[in-house]
XYZ file of C-alpha atoms in Angstrom:
115
model
C 110.786 138.147 87.992
C 107.394 138.131 86.504
C 106.030 135.312 84.898
C 103.073 134.070 82.532
C 102.282 130.130 82.333
C 99.501 129.291 79.992
C 97.803 125.737 80.293
C 95.180 124.046 79.120
C 95.128 123.836 75.381
C 94.993 120.458 73.113
C 92.990 118.342 70.550
C 89.034 118.981 70.705
C 87.052 118.219 67.637
C 84.613 120.909 65.836
C 82.103 122.407 68.169
C 84.035 121.267 71.158
C 85.035 123.055 73.891
C 88.433 124.113 76.150
C 89.266 126.083 78.624
C 92.606 128.122 78.567
C 94.737 129.169 81.737
C 97.162 131.907 82.336
C 98.688 131.862 85.736
C 100.900 134.782 86.636
C 104.052 134.619 89.584
C 105.678 137.707 90.163
C 103.191 140.704 90.141
C 98.894 140.623 89.640
C 96.812 139.658 87.187
C 94.457 142.631 88.461
C 96.622 145.316 87.993
C 97.125 144.624 84.531
C 94.870 144.681 81.101
C 95.308 140.975 80.755
C 94.969 139.954 77.078
C 94.956 136.294 74.655
C 96.371 135.944 71.210
C 96.892 133.479 68.975
C 98.867 132.931 65.993
C 98.067 129.786 63.084
C 100.804 128.751 61.275
C 102.264 131.727 58.337
C 100.269 133.855 59.782
C 100.375 136.274 62.110
C 99.744 136.943 65.742
C 96.665 138.367 66.397
C 94.750 139.382 69.567
C 91.721 137.665 70.723
C 90.722 138.762 73.658
C 91.971 141.331 76.011
C 90.051 141.759 80.065
C 90.638 145.053 81.017
C 91.501 146.347 85.174
C 87.424 147.418 84.978
C 86.517 143.767 84.897
C 85.377 145.311 81.079
C 85.664 142.980 77.850
C 86.610 143.076 74.140
C 87.456 140.547 71.360
C 87.745 140.426 68.678
C 84.858 139.946 65.880
C 85.482 136.200 64.796
C 85.124 134.596 68.857
C 82.287 137.037 70.254
C 79.892 134.940 71.341
C 81.834 131.590 71.647
C 84.569 132.390 73.703
C 84.978 134.393 77.188
C 87.710 135.942 79.308
C 87.778 136.137 82.665
C 90.197 136.491 86.093
C 90.166 134.981 89.620
C 92.297 137.528 91.207
C 92.595 134.801 94.179
C 94.339 132.567 91.994
C 96.206 135.277 90.354
C 95.094 133.687 86.859
C 93.551 134.771 83.944
C 91.276 131.583 81.527
C 89.871 131.719 78.144
C 86.416 129.530 77.915
C 86.645 128.861 74.592
C 83.196 127.061 73.132
C 81.915 125.846 69.619
C 85.589 125.833 68.822
C 86.262 125.728 65.167
C 88.879 124.483 62.924
C 89.733 128.068 61.706
C 90.622 128.593 65.628
C 93.708 126.052 65.486
C 96.515 127.949 66.740
C 99.021 128.549 69.200
C 97.777 130.890 71.931
C 99.504 133.242 73.800
C 98.530 134.989 76.983
C 99.822 138.962 77.527
C 100.271 141.392 80.599
C 100.399 144.425 80.520
C 102.046 146.490 82.964
C 102.734 149.576 82.965
C 105.695 150.041 80.158
C 106.685 146.020 80.815
C 104.415 143.474 78.348
C 104.913 139.978 79.411
C 104.137 136.987 77.383
C 103.752 133.229 78.151
C 105.054 130.531 76.276
C 102.251 129.643 74.302
C 100.149 126.718 74.304
C 98.163 124.410 70.996
C 94.890 124.694 70.594
C 94.308 121.935 67.814
C 90.615 121.563 66.184
C 89.290 118.875 63.657
C 86.446 119.271 61.488
């Protein structure tokens, strides 16, 4: 059974940093495009960042220069380093893996940024 477990969310003041982790089990993060999404209350879930098999990364415009997605194959974990956080970054953050036709989501971790 493949599973993703996020951690690292919390409460932080504007301008602060957090690092989210997404630990995978049952399959390897090295063979799947891995993504972070977020969903704020009353809003649709949006794609934040993706790391593809080659290691290339893609970011939504609102987080470029502030967030960094990375992958540690030895730990089978994907990270989202979030710097210079803003109140509008407040959301539940979800990790997603795409193993072929199988999409797997984590349970989410809450990030709250105060002004």
